[in-house]
Amino acid sequence: MTQSPTIAQALSEVGPRLKRLRTARGVTLAALAEATGISKSTLSRLEAGQRRPSLELLLPIAQAHQVPLDELVGAPEVGDPRVRLKPHRVNGNTVLPLTRQPGPLQSYKMILPDRRTTPELCTHEGHEWLYVLSGRLRLILADHDVVLGPGEVAEFDTRLPHWFGSTGDGPVELLSLFGRQGERMHVRARPTVRTPASGG
């Protein structure tokens, strides 16, 4: 079946459009491959125009970038800037992903209920940055047991045993930036160490 020139032109523009969208968002082929389940070589060939675009390839890519399918095949490249928050329940917490695309750093807003007070320490690869919006957050990190209030920040290597939750006085709202491969954030936290008050 012979394609019309219009269809052929649209298909030829899909690869460059996919590459522009990915690079503009700072997403690597490896990160996109992990998010979509499509191999790096297939994604590379698709972007280079050496692989024919199909729904089986474009749908996972559109989902990973959180853009409409028609944006990949010919609609204007400027996407909707609004972030549509879809909260999830994770271990009794309300988690709202704020990041719209795959990448090394992911951001979340979290609401921890006041009943989340029993420490259950865990370890995993990564680096986490926490900013308390409201409430009082108890953070246990290795040998440290600290309480953070609104406006306070903590940053730590998640390979250390850690847990955070409410002090029991009420729910806690916080922002979390998490790097799966241990990427550090640009904002550095001052470690909070409890020391006896010195006389002045």
PDB file of C-alpha atoms in Angstrom:
ATOM      1  CA  MET A   1       0.000   0.000   0.000  1.00  0.00           C
ATOM      2  CA  THR A   2       1.419   3.363  -1.069  1.00  0.00           C
ATOM      3  CA  GLN A   3       1.543   6.065   1.607  1.00  0.00           C
ATOM      4  CA  SER A   4       0.405   9.566   0.854  1.00  0.00           C
ATOM      5  CA  PRO A   5       3.148  12.222   0.895  1.00  0.00           C
ATOM      6  CA  THR A   6       1.508  13.765   3.979  1.00  0.00           C
ATOM      7  CA  ILE A   7       1.667  10.509   5.958  1.00  0.00           C
ATOM      8  CA  ALA A   8       5.200   9.780   4.791  1.00  0.00           C
ATOM      9  CA  GLN A   9       6.306  13.259   5.853  1.00  0.00           C
ATOM     10  CA  ALA A  10       4.628  12.900   9.281  1.00  0.00           C
ATOM     11  CA  LEU A  11       6.310   9.535   9.871  1.00  0.00           C
ATOM     12  CA  SER A  12       9.708  10.884   8.867  1.00  0.00           C
ATOM     13  CA  GLU A  13       9.409  13.648  11.466  1.00  0.00           C
ATOM     14  CA  VAL A  14       8.558  11.328  14.384  1.00  0.00           C
ATOM     15  CA  GLY A  15      12.174  10.303  15.103  1.00  0.00           C
ATOM     16  CA  PRO A  16      13.644  13.831  15.292  1.00  0.00           C
ATOM     17  CA  ARG A  17      10.631  14.959  17.351  1.00  0.00           C
ATOM     18  CA  LEU A  18      11.176  12.125  19.854  1.00  0.00           C
ATOM     19  CA  LYS A  19      14.851  13.039  20.190  1.00  0.00           C
ATOM     20  CA  ARG A  20      14.113  16.760  20.678  1.00  0.00           C
ATOM     21  CA  LEU A  21      11.498  15.966  23.340  1.00  0.00           C
ATOM     22  CA  ARG A  22      13.836  13.614  25.211  1.00  0.00           C
ATOM     23  CA  THR A  23      16.901  15.851  25.102  1.00  0.00           C
ATOM     24  CA  ALA A  24      14.916  18.982  26.006  1.00  0.00           C
ATOM     25  CA  ARG A  25      13.843  17.214  29.193  1.00  0.00           C
ATOM     26  CA  GLY A  26      17.339  15.985  29.997  1.00  0.00           C
ATOM     27  CA  VAL A  27      16.347  12.306  29.814  1.00  0.00           C
ATOM     28  CA  THR A  28      18.951   9.753  28.733  1.00  0.00           C
ATOM     29  CA  LEU A  29      18.212   6.837  26.438  1.00  0.00           C
ATOM     30  CA  ALA A  30      18.992   4.532  29.355  1.00  0.00           C
ATOM     31  CA  ALA A  31      16.447   6.249  31.615  1.00  0.00           C
ATOM     32  CA  LEU A  32      13.788   6.186  28.897  1.00  0.00           C
ATOM     33  CA  ALA A  33      14.524   2.525  28.193  1.00  0.00           C
ATOM     34  CA  GLU A  34      14.057   1.734  31.876  1.00  0.00           C
ATOM     35  CA  ALA A  35      10.778   3.675  32.024  1.00  0.00           C
ATOM     36  CA  THR A  36       9.280   2.174  28.842  1.00  0.00           C
ATOM     37  CA  GLY A  37      10.721  -1.344  28.683  1.00  0.00           C
ATOM     38  CA  ILE A  38      11.966  -0.586  25.150  1.00  0.00           C
ATOM     39  CA  SER A  39      15.644  -1.328  24.507  1.00  0.00           C
ATOM     40  CA  LYS A  40      18.140   1.512  24.102  1.00  0.00           C
ATOM     41  CA  SER A  41      19.054   0.291  20.609  1.00  0.00           C
ATOM     42  CA  THR A  42      15.404   0.321  19.501  1.00  0.00           C
ATOM     43  CA  LEU A  43      14.889   3.820  20.907  1.00  0.00           C
ATOM     44  CA  SER A  44      18.070   5.028  19.220  1.00  0.00           C
ATOM     45  CA  ARG A  45      17.030   3.592  15.844  1.00  0.00           C
ATOM     46  CA  LEU A  46      13.557   5.055  16.259  1.00  0.00           C
ATOM     47  CA  GLU A  47      14.984   8.531  16.903  1.00  0.00           C
ATOM     48  CA  ALA A  48      17.358   8.178  13.943  1.00  0.00           C
ATOM     49  CA  GLY A  49      14.493   7.238  11.611  1.00  0.00           C
ATOM     50  CA  GLN A  50      15.855   3.711  11.141  1.00  0.00           C
ATOM     51  CA  ARG A  51      12.909   2.091  12.912  1.00  0.00           C
ATOM     52  CA  ARG A  52       9.304   2.544  11.799  1.00  0.00           C
ATOM     53  CA  PRO A  53       7.202   4.182  14.553  1.00  0.00           C
ATOM     54  CA  SER A  54       4.318   2.032  15.771  1.00  0.00           C
ATOM     55  CA  LEU A  55       1.696   2.336  18.493  1.00  0.00           C
ATOM     56  CA  GLU A  56       3.494  -0.361  20.515  1.00  0.00           C
ATOM     57  CA  LEU A  57       6.559   1.909  20.636  1.00  0.00           C
ATOM     58  CA  LEU A  58       4.926   5.331  20.788  1.00  0.00           C
ATOM     59  CA  LEU A  59       2.340   4.623  23.514  1.00  0.00           C
ATOM     60  CA  PRO A  60       4.905   3.706  26.232  1.00  0.00           C
ATOM     61  CA  ILE A  61       7.061   6.696  25.225  1.00  0.00           C
ATOM     62  CA  ALA A  62       4.100   9.081  25.409  1.00  0.00           C
ATOM     63  CA  GLN A  63       3.195   7.634  28.809  1.00  0.00           C
ATOM     64  CA  ALA A  64       6.770   7.996  30.099  1.00  0.00           C
ATOM     65  CA  HIS A  65       6.946  11.649  28.999  1.00  0.00           C
ATOM     66  CA  GLN A  66       3.364  12.288  30.183  1.00  0.00           C
ATOM     67  CA  VAL A  67       2.390  13.862  26.855  1.00  0.00           C
ATOM     68  CA  PRO A  68      -0.506  13.165  24.463  1.00  0.00           C
ATOM     69  CA  LEU A  69       0.266  10.718  21.664  1.00  0.00           C
ATOM     70  CA  ASP A  70      -0.475  13.357  19.019  1.00  0.00           C
ATOM     71  CA  GLU A  71       2.412  15.445  20.377  1.00  0.00           C
ATOM     72  CA  LEU A  72       4.769  12.699  19.194  1.00  0.00           C
ATOM     73  CA  VAL A  73       3.325  12.461  15.710  1.00  0.00           C
ATOM     74  CA  GLY A  74       2.760  16.001  14.564  1.00  0.00           C
ATOM     75  CA  ALA A  75       1.084  18.300  17.091  1.00  0.00           C
ATOM     76  CA  PRO A  76       2.911  21.430  18.289  1.00  0.00           C
ATOM     77  CA  GLU A  77       5.834  20.550  20.536  1.00  0.00           C
ATOM     78  CA  VAL A  78       4.895  22.868  23.395  1.00  0.00           C
ATOM     79  CA  GLY A  79       3.146  20.659  25.938  1.00  0.00           C
ATOM     80  CA  ASP A  80       0.634  21.461  28.620  1.00  0.00           C
ATOM     81  CA  PRO A  81       2.671  22.945  31.514  1.00  0.00           C
ATOM     82  CA  ARG A  82       0.136  21.919  34.145  1.00  0.00           C
ATOM     83  CA  VAL A  83       1.115  19.004  36.370  1.00  0.00           C
ATOM     84  CA  ARG A  84      -1.879  16.756  36.984  1.00  0.00           C
ATOM     85  CA  LEU A  85      -1.295  15.284  40.415  1.00  0.00           C
ATOM     86  CA  LYS A  86      -2.488  11.733  40.947  1.00  0.00           C
ATOM     87  CA  PRO A  87      -1.989  10.762  44.578  1.00  0.00           C
ATOM     88  CA  HIS A  88      -1.013   7.211  45.485  1.00  0.00           C
ATOM     89  CA  ARG A  89      -1.180   5.387  48.802  1.00  0.00           C
ATOM     90  CA  VAL A  90       2.180   3.884  49.769  1.00  0.00           C
ATOM     91  CA  ASN A  91       2.504   2.146  53.140  1.00  0.00           C
ATOM     92  CA  GLY A  92      -0.296   4.303  54.538  1.00  0.00           C
ATOM     93  CA  ASN A  93       1.245   7.556  53.236  1.00  0.00           C
ATOM     94  CA  THR A  94      -0.208   9.789  50.527  1.00  0.00           C
ATOM     95  CA  VAL A  95       2.389  10.305  47.795  1.00  0.00           C
ATOM     96  CA  LEU A  96       1.957  12.772  44.904  1.00  0.00           C
ATOM     97  CA  PRO A  97       4.598  12.464  42.155  1.00  0.00           C
ATOM     98  CA  LEU A  98       5.599  15.941  40.964  1.00  0.00           C
ATOM     99  CA  THR A  99       8.007  14.852  38.219  1.00  0.00           C
ATOM    100  CA  ARG A 100       6.472  14.501  34.766  1.00  0.00           C
ATOM    101  CA  GLN A 101       9.228  12.552  33.023  1.00  0.00           C
ATOM    102  CA  PRO A 102      11.751   9.812  33.770  1.00  0.00           C
ATOM    103  CA  GLY A 103      15.210  10.884  34.839  1.00  0.00           C
ATOM    104  CA  PRO A 104      17.851  10.535  37.533  1.00  0.00           C
ATOM    105  CA  LEU A 105      15.990  12.747  40.037  1.00  0.00           C
ATOM    106  CA  GLN A 106      12.335  12.360  41.000  1.00  0.00           C
ATOM    107  CA  SER A 107      10.288  14.734  43.161  1.00  0.00           C
ATOM    108  CA  TYR A 108       7.306  13.985  45.392  1.00  0.00           C
ATOM    109  CA  LYS A 109       4.981  15.655  47.833  1.00  0.00           C
ATOM    110  CA  MET A 110       4.226  13.346  50.753  1.00  0.00           C
ATOM    111  CA  ILE A 111       1.665  13.454  53.541  1.00  0.00           C
ATOM    112  CA  LEU A 112       2.512  11.210  56.490  1.00  0.00           C
ATOM    113  CA  PRO A 113      -0.364  10.444  58.882  1.00  0.00           C
ATOM    114  CA  ASP A 114       0.033  11.081  62.612  1.00  0.00           C
ATOM    115  CA  ARG A 115      -0.222   7.344  63.243  1.00  0.00           C
ATOM    116  CA  ARG A 116       3.026   6.697  61.338  1.00  0.00           C
ATOM    117  CA  THR A 117       5.204   6.769  64.446  1.00  0.00           C
ATOM    118  CA  THR A 118       6.768   3.296  64.690  1.00  0.00           C
ATOM    119  CA  PRO A 119      10.286   3.285  63.205  1.00  0.00           C
ATOM    120  CA  GLU A 120      10.977   0.625  60.567  1.00  0.00           C
ATOM    121  CA  LEU A 121      14.483   1.325  59.320  1.00  0.00           C
ATOM    122  CA  CYS A 122      15.417   0.417  55.756  1.00  0.00           C
ATOM    123  CA  THR A 123      18.340   0.808  53.339  1.00  0.00           C
ATOM    124  CA  HIS A 124      18.457   1.106  49.545  1.00  0.00           C
ATOM    125  CA  GLU A 125      20.487   2.753  46.786  1.00  0.00           C
ATOM    126  CA  GLY A 126      19.973   6.465  46.363  1.00  0.00           C
ATOM    127  CA  HIS A 127      20.186   9.921  47.895  1.00  0.00           C
ATOM    128  CA  GLU A 128      17.240  11.774  49.425  1.00  0.00           C
ATOM    129  CA  TRP A 129      16.498  15.423  50.217  1.00  0.00           C
ATOM    130  CA  LEU A 130      13.529  16.252  52.455  1.00  0.00           C
ATOM    131  CA  TYR A 131      11.891  19.650  53.067  1.00  0.00           C
ATOM    132  CA  VAL A 132       9.212  19.891  55.754  1.00  0.00           C
ATOM    133  CA  LEU A 133       6.192  21.971  54.733  1.00  0.00           C
ATOM    134  CA  SER A 134       4.087  21.492  57.858  1.00  0.00           C
ATOM    135  CA  GLY A 135       4.000  19.349  60.957  1.00  0.00           C
ATOM    136  CA  ARG A 136       6.912  17.786  62.843  1.00  0.00           C
ATOM    137  CA  LEU A 137       8.966  15.129  61.103  1.00  0.00           C
ATOM    138  CA  ARG A 138      10.958  12.576  63.068  1.00  0.00           C
ATOM    139  CA  LEU A 139      13.976  11.302  61.142  1.00  0.00           C
ATOM    140  CA  ILE A 140      16.102   8.391  62.259  1.00  0.00           C
ATOM    141  CA  LEU A 141      19.347   8.096  60.291  1.00  0.00           C
ATOM    142  CA  ALA A 142      21.898   5.584  61.526  1.00  0.00           C
ATOM    143  CA  ASP A 143      22.727   6.803  65.087  1.00  0.00           C
ATOM    144  CA  HIS A 144      20.883  10.130  64.741  1.00  0.00           C
ATOM    145  CA  ASP A 145      17.303  10.664  65.919  1.00  0.00           C
ATOM    146  CA  VAL A 146      16.156  14.209  65.099  1.00  0.00           C
ATOM    147  CA  VAL A 147      12.932  16.193  64.751  1.00  0.00           C
ATOM    148  CA  LEU A 148      12.484  18.705  61.932  1.00  0.00           C
ATOM    149  CA  GLY A 149       9.868  21.459  61.783  1.00  0.00           C
ATOM    150  CA  PRO A 150       8.460  23.510  58.892  1.00  0.00           C
ATOM    151  CA  GLY A 151      11.180  24.997  56.675  1.00  0.00           C
ATOM    152  CA  GLU A 152      13.870  22.573  57.858  1.00  0.00           C
ATOM    153  CA  VAL A 153      15.760  20.320  55.469  1.00  0.00           C
ATOM    154  CA  ALA A 154      17.537  16.976  55.691  1.00  0.00           C
ATOM    155  CA  GLU A 155      19.724  15.298  53.090  1.00  0.00           C
ATOM    156  CA  PHE A 156      21.193  11.816  53.348  1.00  0.00           C
ATOM    157  CA  ASP A 157      22.549   8.734  51.637  1.00  0.00           C
ATOM    158  CA  THR A 158      19.748   6.147  51.651  1.00  0.00           C
ATOM    159  CA  ARG A 159      22.271   3.318  51.946  1.00  0.00           C
ATOM    160  CA  LEU A 160      22.379   4.289  55.635  1.00  0.00           C
ATOM    161  CA  PRO A 161      19.622   2.749  57.805  1.00  0.00           C
ATOM    162  CA  HIS A 162      16.844   5.345  57.895  1.00  0.00           C
ATOM    163  CA  TRP A 163      13.178   5.993  58.664  1.00  0.00           C
ATOM    164  CA  PHE A 164      11.016   9.090  58.829  1.00  0.00           C
ATOM    165  CA  GLY A 165       7.505   9.692  60.061  1.00  0.00           C
ATOM    166  CA  SER A 166       5.325  11.773  62.358  1.00  0.00           C
ATOM    167  CA  THR A 167       6.171  12.578  65.955  1.00  0.00           C
ATOM    168  CA  GLY A 168       2.550  11.679  66.713  1.00  0.00           C
ATOM    169  CA  ASP A 169       1.490  15.317  67.182  1.00  0.00           C
ATOM    170  CA  GLY A 170      -0.214  15.423  63.777  1.00  0.00           C
ATOM    171  CA  PRO A 171       0.311  14.653  60.095  1.00  0.00           C
ATOM    172  CA  VAL A 172       3.427  15.844  58.277  1.00  0.00           C
ATOM    173  CA  GLU A 173       3.589  17.390  54.808  1.00  0.00           C
ATOM    174  CA  LEU A 174       6.941  17.340  53.054  1.00  0.00           C
ATOM    175  CA  LEU A 175       8.680  17.572  49.707  1.00  0.00           C
ATOM    176  CA  SER A 176      11.091  14.821  48.693  1.00  0.00           C
ATOM    177  CA  LEU A 177      13.752  14.793  45.975  1.00  0.00           C
ATOM    178  CA  PHE A 178      15.115  11.322  45.378  1.00  0.00           C
ATOM    179  CA  GLY A 179      18.021  10.221  43.199  1.00  0.00           C
ATOM    180  CA  ARG A 180      17.979   6.483  42.552  1.00  0.00           C
ATOM    181  CA  GLN A 181      21.643   6.269  41.607  1.00  0.00           C
ATOM    182  CA  GLY A 182      22.827   8.465  44.460  1.00  0.00           C
ATOM    183  CA  GLU A 183      22.708  11.819  42.661  1.00  0.00           C
ATOM    184  CA  ARG A 184      23.113  14.653  45.161  1.00  0.00           C
ATOM    185  CA  MET A 185      20.935  17.744  45.219  1.00  0.00           C
ATOM    186  CA  HIS A 186      22.377  21.232  44.894  1.00  0.00           C
ATOM    187  CA  VAL A 187      20.861  22.339  48.204  1.00  0.00           C
ATOM    188  CA  ARG A 188      23.003  21.183  51.092  1.00  0.00           C
ATOM    189  CA  ALA A 189      21.590  20.639  54.549  1.00  0.00           C
ATOM    190  CA  ARG A 190      23.408  21.584  57.725  1.00  0.00           C
ATOM    191  CA  PRO A 191      23.579  18.496  59.961  1.00  0.00           C
ATOM    192  CA  THR A 192      21.563  18.852  63.119  1.00  0.00           C
ATOM    193  CA  VAL A 193      23.487  17.621  66.154  1.00  0.00           C
ATOM    194  CA  ARG A 194      22.104  17.932  69.645  1.00  0.00           C
ATOM    195  CA  THR A 195      24.797  19.439  71.882  1.00  0.00           C
ATOM    196  CA  PRO A 196      24.569  20.916  75.361  1.00  0.00           C
ATOM    197  CA  ALA A 197      23.919  24.663  75.320  1.00  0.00           C
ATOM    198  CA  SER A 198      27.073  26.620  76.061  1.00  0.00           C
ATOM    199  CA  GLY A 199      27.048  29.511  78.468  1.00  0.00           C
ATOM    200  CA  GLY A 200      27.492  32.981  77.000  1.00  0.00           C
TER     201      GLY A 200
END
